[in-house]
Amino acid sequence: MRRLTNTVLMTMLMSMMAFSTVSAQDFTDQEVKDYAIILMAQKSITEKISPLVNGYIAQQEGIDGKRYDALDKAAKGDVSKLPADASDLEKGFYGQMQKLVKARTKAAGTVVSNLAKYSLGAKQYNAIKKAYKSDSALKARVDGMMSSMSTEP
């Protein structure tokens, strides 16, 4: 389940790639802080997906975590690709969990999109995002901001 969530998130993040090359020194502290806030908001939503699904799995009679993982590995998020030996209960439950995962992932994407648009602007957000992946100094700045903000009372 975690692999699916991470894959969806990475796909979402990769779709927002920028085309300009910049370095860590090209961004102000406020821009770096705004980017860190965006990442923290996204993380806040997506980190709750797996525990939520796991909670539903624990409550569902007739399916356990191992079986759900086997179904997820086979279907990769697509109910129509469930194995033939999946019961109606498993198909229905898996479908409901995928709707939940997709809704939460979409919500995270909407939050990121709106924060990026209204705090940094799409162009600047994409530039920082691209630099974050390739510039270790910028990554350290953003991660440091995230760390300091998460430890504040």
Tab-separated table of C-alpha atoms in Angstrom:
chain	number	residue	atom	x	y	z
A	1	MET	CA	0.000	0.000	0.000
A	2	ARG	CA	2.807	2.371	0.895
A	3	ARG	CA	4.499	1.667	-2.447
A	4	LEU	CA	1.268	2.560	-4.273
A	5	THR	CA	0.910	5.787	-2.335
A	6	ASN	CA	4.526	6.761	-2.976
A	7	THR	CA	4.201	5.912	-6.663
A	8	VAL	CA	1.097	8.052	-7.026
A	9	LEU	CA	2.764	10.938	-5.221
A	10	MET	CA	5.929	10.725	-7.261
A	11	THR	CA	3.886	10.667	-10.455
A	12	MET	CA	1.978	13.719	-9.286
A	13	LEU	CA	5.182	15.546	-8.400
A	14	MET	CA	6.940	14.570	-11.629
A	15	SER	CA	4.071	16.045	-13.656
A	16	MET	CA	4.892	19.501	-12.297
A	17	MET	CA	8.481	19.582	-13.630
A	18	ALA	CA	9.988	22.942	-14.527
A	19	PHE	CA	12.190	23.831	-17.486
A	20	SER	CA	14.543	26.408	-15.991
A	21	THR	CA	17.855	25.709	-14.281
A	22	VAL	CA	18.567	27.569	-11.078
A	23	SER	CA	20.691	27.119	-7.984
A	24	ALA	CA	19.925	27.336	-4.281
A	25	GLN	CA	21.218	30.894	-4.115
A	26	ASP	CA	18.566	32.039	-6.601
A	27	PHE	CA	15.736	31.635	-4.092
A	28	THR	CA	14.894	33.898	-1.182
A	29	ASP	CA	14.382	32.539	2.312
A	30	GLN	CA	10.664	33.301	1.999
A	31	GLU	CA	10.398	31.314	-1.240
A	32	VAL	CA	12.209	28.389	0.340
A	33	LYS	CA	9.920	28.613	3.376
A	34	ASP	CA	6.816	28.722	1.163
A	35	TYR	CA	8.024	25.655	-0.723
A	36	ALA	CA	8.695	23.844	2.558
A	37	ILE	CA	5.168	24.670	3.733
A	38	ILE	CA	3.750	23.236	0.518
A	39	LEU	CA	5.717	20.008	0.994
A	40	MET	CA	4.627	19.769	4.622
A	41	ALA	CA	0.967	20.234	3.688
A	42	GLN	CA	1.217	17.521	1.061
A	43	LYS	CA	3.012	15.214	3.470
A	44	SER	CA	0.391	15.857	6.149
A	45	ILE	CA	-2.343	14.562	3.855
A	46	THR	CA	-0.525	11.679	2.207
A	47	GLU	CA	1.015	10.256	5.388
A	48	LYS	CA	-2.474	9.573	6.684
A	49	ILE	CA	-3.565	7.458	3.707
A	50	SER	CA	-1.830	4.176	4.588
A	51	PRO	CA	-2.827	4.218	8.278
A	52	LEU	CA	-6.417	4.959	7.271
A	53	VAL	CA	-6.522	2.061	4.799
A	54	ASN	CA	-4.801	-0.213	7.320
A	55	GLY	CA	-7.439	0.724	9.890
A	56	TYR	CA	-10.207	-0.254	7.497
A	57	ILE	CA	-8.419	-3.513	6.694
A	58	ALA	CA	-8.169	-4.325	10.407
A	59	GLN	CA	-11.936	-3.780	10.787
A	60	GLN	CA	-12.937	-5.750	7.688
A	61	GLU	CA	-13.786	-9.391	8.290
A	62	GLY	CA	-12.677	-11.756	5.550
A	63	ILE	CA	-9.584	-9.815	4.473
A	64	ASP	CA	-6.293	-9.099	6.184
A	65	GLY	CA	-3.243	-7.007	5.390
A	66	LYS	CA	-1.400	-9.789	3.571
A	67	ARG	CA	-4.366	-10.524	1.324
A	68	TYR	CA	-4.947	-6.838	0.627
A	69	ASP	CA	-1.269	-6.391	-0.277
A	70	ALA	CA	-1.481	-9.396	-2.627
A	71	LEU	CA	-4.560	-7.920	-4.288
A	72	ASP	CA	-2.915	-4.513	-4.560
A	73	LYS	CA	0.249	-5.999	-6.025
A	74	ALA	CA	-1.787	-7.784	-8.704
A	75	ALA	CA	-4.228	-4.970	-9.482
A	76	LYS	CA	-1.943	-1.952	-8.958
A	77	GLY	CA	-4.920	0.242	-8.126
A	78	ASP	CA	-7.185	-1.025	-10.924
A	79	VAL	CA	-10.118	-3.111	-9.678
A	80	SER	CA	-10.598	-4.650	-13.120
A	81	LYS	CA	-7.131	-6.219	-12.853
A	82	LEU	CA	-7.866	-8.119	-9.643
A	83	PRO	CA	-7.035	-11.823	-9.902
A	84	ALA	CA	-9.798	-14.254	-10.806
A	85	ASP	CA	-9.642	-15.863	-7.369
A	86	ALA	CA	-10.651	-12.599	-5.644
A	87	SER	CA	-14.018	-12.919	-3.925
A	88	ASP	CA	-16.840	-10.411	-4.376
A	89	LEU	CA	-16.140	-9.156	-0.857
A	90	GLU	CA	-12.479	-8.581	-1.718
A	91	LYS	CA	-13.334	-6.868	-4.994
A	92	GLY	CA	-15.837	-4.552	-3.314
A	93	PHE	CA	-13.535	-3.735	-0.425
A	94	TYR	CA	-10.530	-3.173	-2.693
A	95	GLY	CA	-12.615	-0.883	-4.904
A	96	GLN	CA	-13.742	1.181	-1.915
A	97	MET	CA	-10.173	1.504	-0.644
A	98	GLN	CA	-8.956	2.621	-4.066
A	99	LYS	CA	-11.650	5.309	-4.181
A	100	LEU	CA	-10.482	6.492	-0.775
A	101	VAL	CA	-6.806	6.509	-1.824
A	102	LYS	CA	-7.576	8.365	-5.052
A	103	ALA	CA	-9.712	10.949	-3.249
A	104	ARG	CA	-6.984	11.633	-0.680
A	105	THR	CA	-4.276	11.759	-3.333
A	106	LYS	CA	-6.371	14.140	-5.413
A	107	ALA	CA	-6.926	16.304	-2.329
A	108	ALA	CA	-3.172	16.443	-1.741
A	109	GLY	CA	-2.656	17.457	-5.366
A	110	THR	CA	-5.291	20.181	-5.080
A	111	VAL	CA	-3.677	21.535	-1.928
A	112	VAL	CA	-0.245	21.578	-3.564
A	113	SER	CA	-1.623	23.196	-6.700
A	114	ASN	CA	-3.469	25.932	-4.816
A	115	LEU	CA	-0.609	26.664	-2.446
A	116	ALA	CA	1.860	26.758	-5.312
A	117	LYS	CA	-0.376	29.001	-7.392
A	118	TYR	CA	-1.237	31.463	-4.653
A	119	SER	CA	1.941	31.546	-2.571
A	120	LEU	CA	4.855	31.175	-4.967
A	121	GLY	CA	3.251	31.233	-8.361
A	122	ALA	CA	3.366	28.215	-10.643
A	123	LYS	CA	6.548	29.263	-12.436
A	124	GLN	CA	8.533	29.849	-9.249
A	125	TYR	CA	7.134	26.711	-7.611
A	126	ASN	CA	8.203	24.603	-10.592
A	127	ALA	CA	11.664	26.198	-10.596
A	128	ILE	CA	12.173	25.462	-6.895
A	129	LYS	CA	10.787	21.961	-7.281
A	130	LYS	CA	13.187	21.169	-10.100
A	131	ALA	CA	16.137	22.654	-8.235
A	132	TYR	CA	15.145	20.778	-5.047
A	133	LYS	CA	15.633	17.484	-6.851
A	134	SER	CA	19.054	18.300	-8.242
A	135	ASP	CA	20.627	20.882	-5.913
A	136	SER	CA	21.785	19.409	-2.604
A	137	ALA	CA	22.252	22.867	-1.056
A	138	LEU	CA	18.659	23.850	-1.799
A	139	LYS	CA	17.407	20.464	-0.599
A	140	ALA	CA	19.254	21.025	2.682
A	141	ARG	CA	17.703	24.511	3.024
A	142	VAL	CA	14.178	23.245	2.379
A	143	ASP	CA	14.603	20.210	4.625
A	144	GLY	CA	16.043	22.439	7.351
A	145	MET	CA	13.041	24.769	7.100
A	146	MET	CA	10.672	21.817	7.277
A	147	SER	CA	12.482	20.460	10.299
A	148	SER	CA	12.465	23.771	12.138
A	149	MET	CA	8.776	24.359	11.390
A	150	SER	CA	7.767	20.881	12.502
A	151	THR	CA	9.503	21.331	15.859
A	152	GLU	CA	7.938	24.728	16.581
A	153	PRO	CA	5.166	24.688	19.221
